[in-house]
Amino acid sequence: MAHPQHGLTSSWRTTAVAALTAVLGLLLSVLGTSVGEAQAAPTGLRVSNGRLYEANGNEFVMRGVNHAHAWYPDRTRSIADIAAKGANTVRVVLSSGDRWTRTSSSTVSSLIGQCKASKVVCVLEVHDTTGYGEDSAAATLGKAADYWIGIRSALAGQENYVVVNIGNEPFGNSGYGAWTQDTKNAIVRLRSAGINNALMVDAPNWGQDWSNTMRNNAASVFAADPDRNTVFSIHMYGVYDTAAEVQSYLSHFVNNRLPIVVGEFGNQHSDGNPDEDAIMATAQSLRVGYLGWSWSGNGGGVEYLDLVSNFDAGSLTTWGRRLFNGANGIASTSRIATVYGGGGDPGGGTAPNGYPYCVNGSASDPDGDGWGWENSASCVVRGSAADTGGSPGGGTAPNGYPYCVNGSASDPDGDGWGWENNRSCVVRGGAADR
């Protein structure tokens, strides 16, 4: 159930080596380093230049859903059901045992197995930290770090599949000035314990960072990670009720090459009316991940945040239909991680225009125009007239404009923007290709 204390947000919420080191140190002192650039070579999912990548270099953009496992451990089909709707990521609520029943190491291993079987990336989070400083029942980030270190054997070897979200909304609206140092301390402890997964850290202020504490200190927190492999998570509810607020916050991170995801958001909330259209559209245009709250089981007056009714995958709510099948929704923008073969299956992956490929191919396209209909959403028949990415100059750029068929020949001033067929186009690989 949703947590009643969330007034301002969310859910229930050696000699040669020494010489080489000296040379590298000199180079870095002269050239400097980019805040968002990985300084190590982590295994599996990793951050580089403010983006999250798979081990093979494929950029991975989260499109998924939160699932409250800790409160509904018997709902074992939920991860598979979420994946079946097109999600490429599931954020799973766990408990360190400080507030709710501790999620055991064996259970975590089982949940990871479910994620892998369903071909989704697992973001695992400890929820007991929610609202610390304001909610007297909440646990510290230090307690969350203790938990992760205690179950590190379940995380080892899962770096391609698992992101460790250290603690959910680790401060409320009191004492949040400690967020920066407490977050750094937790990151360092996890790395010192040998946890090599990509990490995720939530903002304070019940996740919404209205004080800009995370925004203003993200660079130093990122630098505190020896692996430079930490992603920041903002939760967008009533504080983000205009497009300008959404765009300003997310653009700050993107422009500073700091990795950011919308770890939670809804289409309405008790603290205000979040602009879910702006959240989804901005995330899509900036290539930022988003994870909707939540699959099912909300209570305490925020039942409207359920994406499906009573964990029934066949009973999408208004919010569920919006998140999965609406504009910039999961069905049309999610790409399965390549570690699972995403995009390689004849009926899997996403077409260049952002719509999913039809699983049943031309059988879903009775009029033969290349557009089919599956799971209550449009899909593209691979290789058809609607599948516009067959040639180097085809397809659609991340900003929504088509790629120039004639490449740089259509861009005389070299700014990355061309003009073809009486409309603007983007030169693939140019300055506008983002």
Short mmCIF file of C-alpha atoms in Angstrom, two decimals:
data_model
loop_
_atom_site.label_atom_id
_atom_site.label_comp_id
_atom_site.label_asym_id
_atom_site.label_seq_id
_atom_site.Cartn_x
_atom_site.Cartn_y
_atom_site.Cartn_z
CA MET A 1 0.00 0.00 0.00
CA ALA A 2 1.05 3.56 -0.48
CA HIS A 3 2.74 5.17 2.51
CA PRO A 4 0.55 7.75 4.30
CA GLN A 5 3.53 9.93 5.23
CA HIS A 6 4.25 10.86 1.62
CA GLY A 7 2.89 14.38 1.84
CA LEU A 8 5.34 15.57 -0.80
CA THR A 9 5.38 12.47 -2.98
CA SER A 10 5.62 9.02 -3.90
CA SER A 11 4.88 5.53 -3.22
CA TRP A 12 4.86 3.39 -0.16
CA ARG A 13 6.66 4.34 -0.78
CA THR A 14 54.32 -1.71 -8.77
CA THR A 15 57.72 0.39 -11.05
CA ALA A 16 56.21 0.34 -14.56
CA VAL A 17 52.75 0.71 -13.20
CA ALA A 18 53.83 3.64 -11.05
CA ALA A 19 55.41 5.32 -14.04
CA LEU A 20 52.30 4.80 -16.13
CA THR A 21 50.16 6.11 -13.31
CA ALA A 22 52.28 9.22 -13.07
CA VAL A 23 51.96 9.85 -16.81
CA LEU A 24 48.21 9.36 -16.68
CA GLY A 25 47.98 11.68 -13.70
CA LEU A 26 49.87 14.35 -15.59
CA LEU A 27 47.62 13.97 -18.61
CA LEU A 28 44.51 14.22 -16.48
CA SER A 29 45.79 17.29 -14.72
CA VAL A 30 46.36 18.94 -18.08
CA LEU A 31 43.29 17.73 -19.93
CA GLY A 32 40.85 17.34 -17.07
CA THR A 33 38.08 14.76 -16.92
CA SER A 34 34.43 14.87 -17.69
CA VAL A 35 32.12 14.48 -14.71
CA GLY A 36 29.93 11.96 -16.45
CA GLU A 37 32.69 9.84 -17.94
CA ALA A 38 33.44 6.41 -16.50
CA GLN A 39 36.90 6.29 -14.92
CA ALA A 40 36.87 2.52 -14.50
CA ALA A 41 35.69 -0.28 -16.76
CA PRO A 42 32.85 -1.82 -14.75
CA THR A 43 31.40 -5.15 -15.73
CA GLY A 44 27.93 -5.22 -17.22
CA LEU A 45 25.66 -2.18 -17.16
CA ARG A 46 27.84 0.91 -16.89
CA VAL A 47 27.78 4.68 -17.14
CA SER A 48 29.76 6.63 -19.71
CA ASN A 49 29.34 10.29 -20.65
CA GLY A 50 26.12 10.54 -18.70
CA ARG A 51 24.43 7.56 -20.32
CA LEU A 52 23.83 3.96 -19.26
CA TYR A 53 25.27 1.29 -21.53
CA GLU A 54 25.33 -2.46 -21.68
CA ALA A 55 28.65 -4.32 -21.66
CA ASN A 56 28.62 -4.49 -25.47
CA GLY A 57 28.32 -0.70 -25.78
CA ASN A 58 24.59 -0.61 -26.55
CA GLU A 59 22.88 2.34 -24.89
CA PHE A 60 20.15 1.17 -22.56
CA VAL A 61 17.19 3.44 -21.77
CA MET A 62 14.90 2.17 -19.04
CA ARG A 63 11.23 1.89 -19.82
CA GLY A 64 9.47 0.13 -17.03
CA VAL A 65 7.36 -0.20 -13.94
CA ASN A 66 7.72 -0.43 -10.16
CA HIS A 67 6.49 -3.57 -8.42
CA ALA A 68 5.88 -3.70 -4.64
CA HIS A 69 7.27 -7.19 -4.01
CA ALA A 70 8.06 -6.60 -0.32
CA TRP A 71 4.39 -6.07 0.47
CA TYR A 72 3.02 -8.60 -2.00
CA PRO A 73 5.56 -11.44 -2.10
CA ASP A 74 2.89 -13.88 -3.26
CA ARG A 75 2.33 -11.98 -6.52
CA THR A 76 4.96 -14.03 -8.31
CA ARG A 77 3.61 -13.47 -11.83
CA SER A 78 3.94 -9.71 -11.71
CA ILE A 79 7.41 -9.41 -13.25
CA ALA A 80 6.45 -11.62 -16.18
CA ASP A 81 3.17 -9.75 -16.62
CA ILE A 82 4.96 -6.39 -16.66
CA ALA A 83 7.44 -7.66 -19.22
CA ALA A 84 4.61 -8.93 -21.39
CA LYS A 85 3.31 -5.35 -21.63
CA GLY A 86 6.60 -4.32 -23.24
CA ALA A 87 8.66 -3.07 -20.30
CA ASN A 88 12.42 -3.57 -20.44
CA THR A 89 12.96 -2.84 -16.72
CA VAL A 90 11.21 -3.65 -13.45
CA ARG A 91 12.07 -1.77 -10.25
CA VAL A 92 11.43 -4.20 -7.41
CA VAL A 93 10.64 -3.11 -3.85
CA LEU A 94 12.69 -5.00 -1.24
CA SER A 95 13.01 -4.60 2.52
CA SER A 96 16.17 -4.54 4.61
CA GLY A 97 14.17 -5.83 7.58
CA ASP A 98 14.32 -2.51 9.41
CA ARG A 99 10.70 -1.71 8.72
CA TRP A 100 9.12 -4.64 6.92
CA THR A 101 9.97 -8.33 6.58
CA ARG A 102 13.55 -8.68 5.36
CA THR A 103 13.92 -9.87 1.78
CA SER A 104 16.32 -12.79 2.01
CA SER A 105 19.31 -13.38 -0.22
CA SER A 106 17.65 -16.47 -1.67
CA THR A 107 14.52 -14.47 -2.48
CA VAL A 108 16.63 -11.80 -4.19
CA SER A 109 18.26 -14.52 -6.28
CA SER A 110 14.81 -15.81 -7.21
CA LEU A 111 13.65 -12.32 -8.19
CA ILE A 112 16.72 -11.83 -10.35
CA GLY A 113 15.97 -15.16 -11.99
CA GLN A 114 12.41 -14.01 -12.71
CA CYS A 115 13.72 -10.81 -14.28
CA LYS A 116 16.14 -12.73 -16.46
CA ALA A 117 13.48 -15.24 -17.50
CA SER A 118 11.23 -12.32 -18.48
CA LYS A 119 14.07 -10.47 -20.26
CA VAL A 120 13.93 -7.34 -18.15
CA VAL A 121 16.62 -5.50 -16.24
CA CYS A 122 16.09 -5.65 -12.49
CA VAL A 123 16.41 -2.45 -10.46
CA LEU A 124 16.39 -3.64 -6.86
CA GLU A 125 15.64 -1.07 -4.15
CA VAL A 126 15.48 -1.01 -0.35
CA HIS A 127 12.28 0.78 0.65
CA ASP A 128 12.87 1.07 4.40
CA THR A 129 14.78 4.35 3.98
CA THR A 130 11.74 6.22 2.69
CA GLY A 131 11.40 9.66 4.26
CA TYR A 132 14.20 9.35 6.81
CA GLY A 133 14.49 12.44 8.98
CA GLU A 134 10.78 13.12 8.73
CA ASP A 135 9.34 9.64 9.16
CA SER A 136 10.57 8.24 12.49
CA ALA A 137 10.10 4.67 11.27
CA ALA A 138 12.48 5.08 8.31
CA ALA A 139 15.96 3.53 8.25
CA THR A 140 19.21 5.22 7.32
CA LEU A 141 21.18 4.76 4.13
CA GLY A 142 23.81 3.14 6.32
CA LYS A 143 21.28 0.45 7.25
CA ALA A 144 20.48 -0.03 3.57
CA ALA A 145 24.19 -0.42 2.82
CA ASP A 146 24.40 -3.07 5.55
CA TYR A 147 21.63 -4.98 3.79
CA TRP A 148 23.25 -4.87 0.35
CA ILE A 149 26.58 -5.98 1.77
CA GLY A 150 24.83 -8.83 3.55
CA ILE A 151 23.30 -10.15 0.31
CA ARG A 152 26.22 -9.34 -2.02
CA SER A 153 26.56 -13.00 -3.01
CA ALA A 154 23.16 -12.76 -4.73
CA LEU A 155 24.36 -9.75 -6.73
CA ALA A 156 27.74 -11.12 -7.77
CA GLY A 157 27.86 -12.11 -11.44
CA GLN A 158 24.56 -10.36 -12.18
CA GLU A 159 26.08 -7.06 -13.32
CA ASN A 160 24.56 -7.37 -16.81
CA TYR A 161 21.08 -7.67 -15.36
CA VAL A 162 20.86 -5.89 -12.01
CA VAL A 163 21.06 -2.26 -10.88
CA VAL A 164 21.27 -1.68 -7.12
CA ASN A 165 19.07 1.23 -6.04
CA ILE A 166 20.59 1.80 -2.61
CA GLY A 167 17.59 3.29 -0.79
CA ASN A 168 14.18 4.61 -1.75
CA GLU A 169 13.63 8.36 -1.14
CA PRO A 170 16.23 8.36 1.64
CA PHE A 171 15.23 11.68 3.20
CA GLY A 172 11.94 13.47 3.69
CA ASN A 173 11.69 17.21 4.13
CA SER A 174 13.76 17.36 7.32
CA GLY A 175 17.50 16.82 7.68
CA TYR A 176 17.97 16.33 3.95
CA GLY A 177 21.19 18.37 4.00
CA ALA A 178 22.88 15.13 5.08
CA TRP A 179 21.86 13.43 1.83
CA THR A 180 25.10 14.18 -0.02
CA GLN A 181 27.56 12.77 2.51
CA ASP A 182 25.33 9.86 3.51
CA THR A 183 24.92 8.88 -0.15
CA LYS A 184 28.67 9.09 -0.77
CA ASN A 185 29.36 6.97 2.30
CA ALA A 186 26.90 4.28 1.18
CA ILE A 187 28.38 4.15 -2.34
CA VAL A 188 31.93 3.80 -1.02
CA ARG A 189 30.91 1.05 1.41
CA LEU A 190 29.23 -0.97 -1.35
CA ARG A 191 32.25 -0.66 -3.63
CA SER A 192 34.63 -1.56 -0.81
CA ALA A 193 32.55 -4.67 -0.18
CA GLY A 194 33.03 -5.76 -3.80
CA ILE A 195 29.59 -4.91 -5.16
CA ASN A 196 30.26 -4.15 -8.83
CA ASN A 197 26.73 -3.56 -10.13
CA ALA A 198 25.66 -0.21 -11.46
CA LEU A 199 24.24 1.76 -8.56
CA MET A 200 21.22 4.06 -8.42
CA VAL A 201 20.61 6.75 -5.82
CA ASP A 202 17.29 8.44 -5.09
CA ALA A 203 16.82 12.13 -4.40
CA PRO A 204 15.81 13.48 -0.98
CA ASN A 205 12.59 15.41 -0.25
CA TRP A 206 10.57 12.21 -0.64
CA GLY A 207 12.40 11.65 -3.91
CA GLN A 208 11.32 14.92 -5.56
CA ASP A 209 14.38 17.08 -4.77
CA TRP A 210 12.41 20.33 -4.62
CA SER A 211 15.41 21.72 -2.70
CA ASN A 212 17.75 20.80 -5.60
CA THR A 213 20.03 19.01 -3.13
CA MET A 214 20.68 16.12 -5.51
CA ARG A 215 20.83 18.38 -8.55
CA ASN A 216 23.44 20.65 -6.95
CA ASN A 217 25.58 17.84 -5.52
CA ALA A 218 25.23 15.11 -8.15
CA ALA A 219 28.67 15.73 -9.67
CA SER A 220 30.49 15.23 -6.38
CA VAL A 221 28.40 12.17 -5.52
CA PHE A 222 29.16 10.66 -8.93
CA ALA A 223 32.88 11.33 -8.41
CA ALA A 224 32.76 9.57 -5.04
CA ASP A 225 32.03 6.27 -6.78
CA PRO A 226 35.40 4.65 -7.58
CA ASP A 227 33.75 2.97 -10.58
CA ARG A 228 32.00 6.17 -11.75
CA ASN A 229 28.97 3.92 -12.23
CA THR A 230 26.11 5.60 -10.36
CA VAL A 231 22.78 6.71 -11.84
CA PHE A 232 20.60 9.39 -10.24
CA SER A 233 16.87 8.88 -9.78
CA ILE A 234 14.27 11.64 -9.48
CA HIS A 235 10.70 10.87 -8.47
CA MET A 236 8.18 13.11 -10.19
CA TYR A 237 4.85 13.74 -8.56
CA GLY A 238 3.15 16.99 -7.58
CA VAL A 239 6.34 19.07 -7.59
CA TYR A 240 6.58 18.45 -11.35
CA ASP A 241 3.23 19.75 -12.51
CA THR A 242 4.48 21.80 -15.48
CA ALA A 243 6.48 20.94 -18.57
CA ALA A 244 8.99 23.69 -17.76
CA GLU A 245 9.83 22.12 -14.39
CA VAL A 246 10.21 18.66 -15.90
CA GLN A 247 12.38 19.88 -18.77
CA SER A 248 14.56 22.07 -16.57
CA TYR A 249 15.37 19.30 -14.10
CA LEU A 250 16.09 16.54 -16.59
CA SER A 251 17.96 18.80 -19.01
CA HIS A 252 20.32 19.92 -16.26
CA PHE A 253 21.57 16.37 -15.79
CA VAL A 254 21.71 15.58 -19.50
CA ASN A 255 23.56 18.81 -20.30
CA ASN A 256 26.09 18.10 -17.55
CA ARG A 257 26.53 14.50 -18.66
CA LEU A 258 25.20 13.09 -15.41
CA PRO A 259 23.02 9.96 -15.70
CA ILE A 260 19.41 10.50 -14.66
CA VAL A 261 16.21 8.43 -14.69
CA VAL A 262 12.68 9.16 -13.54
CA GLY A 263 12.55 6.36 -11.00
CA GLU A 264 8.91 6.94 -10.10
CA PHE A 265 6.05 9.03 -11.43
CA GLY A 266 2.29 8.95 -11.72
CA ASN A 267 -0.52 10.65 -13.55
CA GLN A 268 -1.95 12.22 -10.40
CA HIS A 269 -1.08 12.49 -6.72
CA SER A 270 -2.27 13.86 -3.42
CA ASP A 271 0.41 16.59 -3.43
CA GLY A 272 -0.48 17.93 -6.88
CA ASN A 273 -1.08 16.91 -10.47
CA PRO A 274 2.16 15.72 -12.12
CA ASP A 275 2.45 16.42 -15.84
CA GLU A 276 2.86 12.85 -17.00
CA ASP A 277 2.66 13.86 -20.67
CA ALA A 278 5.64 16.20 -20.24
CA ILE A 279 7.53 13.62 -18.18
CA MET A 280 7.17 10.94 -20.85
CA ALA A 281 7.74 13.23 -23.82
CA THR A 282 10.80 14.87 -22.25
CA ALA A 283 12.25 11.54 -21.22
CA GLN A 284 11.81 10.25 -24.75
CA SER A 285 13.35 13.32 -26.40
CA LEU A 286 16.32 13.34 -24.00
CA ARG A 287 16.79 9.54 -24.02
CA VAL A 288 16.14 9.41 -20.27
CA GLY A 289 14.68 6.34 -18.62
CA TYR A 290 11.40 6.27 -16.74
CA LEU A 291 9.71 3.81 -14.38
CA GLY A 292 6.03 4.29 -13.58
CA TRP A 293 4.63 3.75 -10.10
CA SER A 294 3.27 1.10 -9.74
CA TRP A 295 1.99 -2.20 -11.05
CA SER A 296 -0.72 -2.78 -8.41
CA GLY A 297 -1.50 -2.86 -4.70
CA ASN A 298 -1.54 0.85 -3.82
CA GLY A 299 -3.72 1.91 -0.91
CA GLY A 300 -4.17 4.68 1.59
CA GLY A 301 -6.03 6.89 -0.86
CA VAL A 302 -3.66 6.58 -3.80
CA GLU A 303 -5.21 3.53 -5.41
CA TYR A 304 -5.35 5.56 -8.63
CA LEU A 305 -1.62 4.86 -9.02
CA ASP A 306 -2.33 1.20 -9.82
CA LEU A 307 -1.49 0.39 -13.43
CA VAL A 308 -3.67 -2.72 -13.35
CA SER A 309 -6.57 -3.59 -11.07
CA ASN A 310 -5.91 -6.24 -8.43
CA PHE A 311 -2.72 -7.48 -10.15
CA ASP A 312 -4.80 -8.54 -13.17
CA ALA A 313 -2.65 -8.01 -16.27
CA GLY A 314 -5.78 -7.96 -18.40
CA SER A 315 -7.32 -5.07 -16.48
CA LEU A 316 -5.36 -1.92 -17.27
CA THR A 317 -6.48 1.19 -15.43
CA THR A 318 -6.62 4.65 -16.97
CA TRP A 319 -3.07 5.24 -15.72
CA GLY A 320 -1.99 1.86 -17.06
CA ARG A 321 -3.39 2.55 -20.52
CA ARG A 322 -1.61 5.90 -20.56
CA LEU A 323 1.76 4.55 -19.46
CA PHE A 324 1.84 1.46 -21.62
CA ASN A 325 -0.06 2.45 -24.75
CA GLY A 326 -0.16 6.25 -24.84
CA ALA A 327 2.13 8.70 -26.60
CA ASN A 328 5.79 8.10 -25.68
CA GLY A 329 4.59 5.08 -23.74
CA ILE A 330 6.31 1.83 -22.94
CA ALA A 331 4.81 -0.18 -25.80
CA SER A 332 6.13 2.23 -28.43
CA THR A 333 9.48 3.25 -26.91
CA SER A 334 10.85 0.31 -24.92
CA ARG A 335 13.79 -1.63 -26.31
CA ILE A 336 14.72 -4.94 -24.70
CA ALA A 337 18.32 -5.14 -23.48
CA THR A 338 20.62 -6.73 -26.06
CA VAL A 339 21.92 -9.13 -23.42
CA TYR A 340 18.52 -10.77 -23.89
CA GLY A 341 18.66 -10.52 -27.67
CA GLY A 342 16.58 -7.36 -27.81
CA GLY A 343 15.89 -6.23 -31.36
CA GLY A 344 17.25 -9.44 -32.81
CA ASP A 345 14.16 -11.61 -32.74
CA PRO A 346 11.97 -11.54 -35.87
CA GLY A 347 9.04 -10.29 -33.82
CA GLY A 348 10.88 -8.40 -31.11
CA GLY A 349 12.46 -5.02 -30.63
CA THR A 350 11.42 -1.55 -31.71
CA ALA A 351 11.21 -0.05 -35.20
CA PRO A 352 13.11 3.17 -35.99
CA ASN A 353 9.89 5.17 -35.74
CA GLY A 354 9.56 4.17 -32.08
CA TYR A 355 6.76 1.63 -32.41
CA PRO A 356 7.29 -2.02 -31.45
CA TYR A 357 7.70 -4.63 -34.14
CA CYS A 358 4.67 -6.92 -34.52
CA VAL A 359 5.33 -10.23 -32.78
CA ASN A 360 3.02 -11.98 -35.26
CA GLY A 361 4.41 -10.17 -38.30
CA SER A 362 2.15 -9.63 -41.28
CA ALA A 363 -0.58 -11.68 -39.62
CA SER A 364 -1.32 -8.58 -37.56
CA ASP A 365 -1.56 -6.37 -40.67
CA PRO A 366 -4.68 -7.35 -42.65
CA ASP A 367 -4.60 -4.33 -45.00
CA GLY A 368 -0.90 -4.73 -45.83
CA ASP A 369 0.20 -1.16 -45.08
CA GLY A 370 2.94 -2.26 -42.68
CA TRP A 371 1.00 -1.25 -39.58
CA GLY A 372 -0.46 -3.94 -37.33
CA TRP A 373 -2.36 -4.05 -34.06
CA GLU A 374 -1.31 -6.15 -31.07
CA ASN A 375 -1.89 -5.89 -27.31
CA SER A 376 -4.17 -2.88 -27.86
CA ALA A 377 -1.39 -0.88 -29.53
CA SER A 378 -0.02 -0.21 -33.01
CA CYS A 379 2.98 -2.22 -34.17
CA VAL A 380 5.20 -2.28 -37.26
CA VAL A 381 5.69 -5.28 -39.54
CA ARG A 382 9.43 -5.82 -39.86
CA GLY A 383 10.64 -5.10 -43.42
CA SER A 384 7.37 -3.47 -44.47
CA ALA A 385 6.69 0.01 -45.85
CA ALA A 386 6.26 1.28 -42.28
CA ASP A 387 9.65 -0.08 -41.20
CA THR A 388 11.69 2.95 -42.23
CA GLY A 389 15.07 1.94 -40.92
CA GLY A 390 16.24 -0.38 -43.66
CA SER A 391 18.79 1.99 -45.21
CA PRO A 392 21.61 4.04 -43.65
CA GLY A 393 19.65 7.22 -44.32
CA GLY A 394 16.30 5.94 -43.06
CA GLY A 395 14.66 5.89 -39.69
CA THR A 396 14.00 8.48 -37.05
CA ALA A 397 16.47 10.34 -34.84
CA PRO A 398 15.99 10.35 -31.04
CA ASN A 399 14.61 13.90 -31.23
CA GLY A 400 11.72 12.69 -33.41
CA TYR A 401 12.88 14.07 -36.77
CA PRO A 402 13.61 11.74 -39.72
CA TYR A 403 17.18 10.98 -40.68
CA CYS A 404 18.32 12.60 -43.95
CA VAL A 405 18.31 10.02 -46.72
CA ASN A 406 21.12 11.90 -48.48
CA GLY A 407 23.16 12.41 -45.31
CA SER A 408 25.44 15.44 -45.08
CA ALA A 409 24.66 16.33 -48.70
CA SER A 410 21.41 17.76 -47.38
CA ASP A 411 23.21 19.87 -44.75
CA PRO A 412 25.21 22.64 -46.48
CA ASP A 413 25.97 24.59 -43.29
CA GLY A 414 27.15 21.53 -41.37
CA ASP A 415 25.00 22.02 -38.26
CA GLY A 416 23.56 18.50 -38.41
CA TRP A 417 20.17 19.66 -39.76
CA GLY A 418 19.21 19.06 -43.38
CA TRP A 419 16.17 19.72 -45.58
CA GLU A 420 14.46 17.03 -47.64
CA ASN A 421 10.93 16.57 -48.93
CA ASN A 422 9.97 20.06 -47.68
CA ARG A 423 10.82 19.32 -44.04
CA SER A 424 13.78 19.26 -41.66
CA CYS A 425 15.83 16.10 -41.29
CA VAL A 426 18.76 15.03 -39.10
CA VAL A 427 22.17 13.96 -40.43
CA ARG A 428 22.96 10.62 -38.82
CA GLY A 429 25.90 11.03 -36.44
CA GLY A 430 25.77 14.85 -36.73
CA ALA A 431 25.46 17.44 -33.98
CA ALA A 432 21.66 17.23 -34.09
CA ASP A 433 21.57 13.44 -33.76
CA ARG A 434 20.59 13.26 -30.12
#
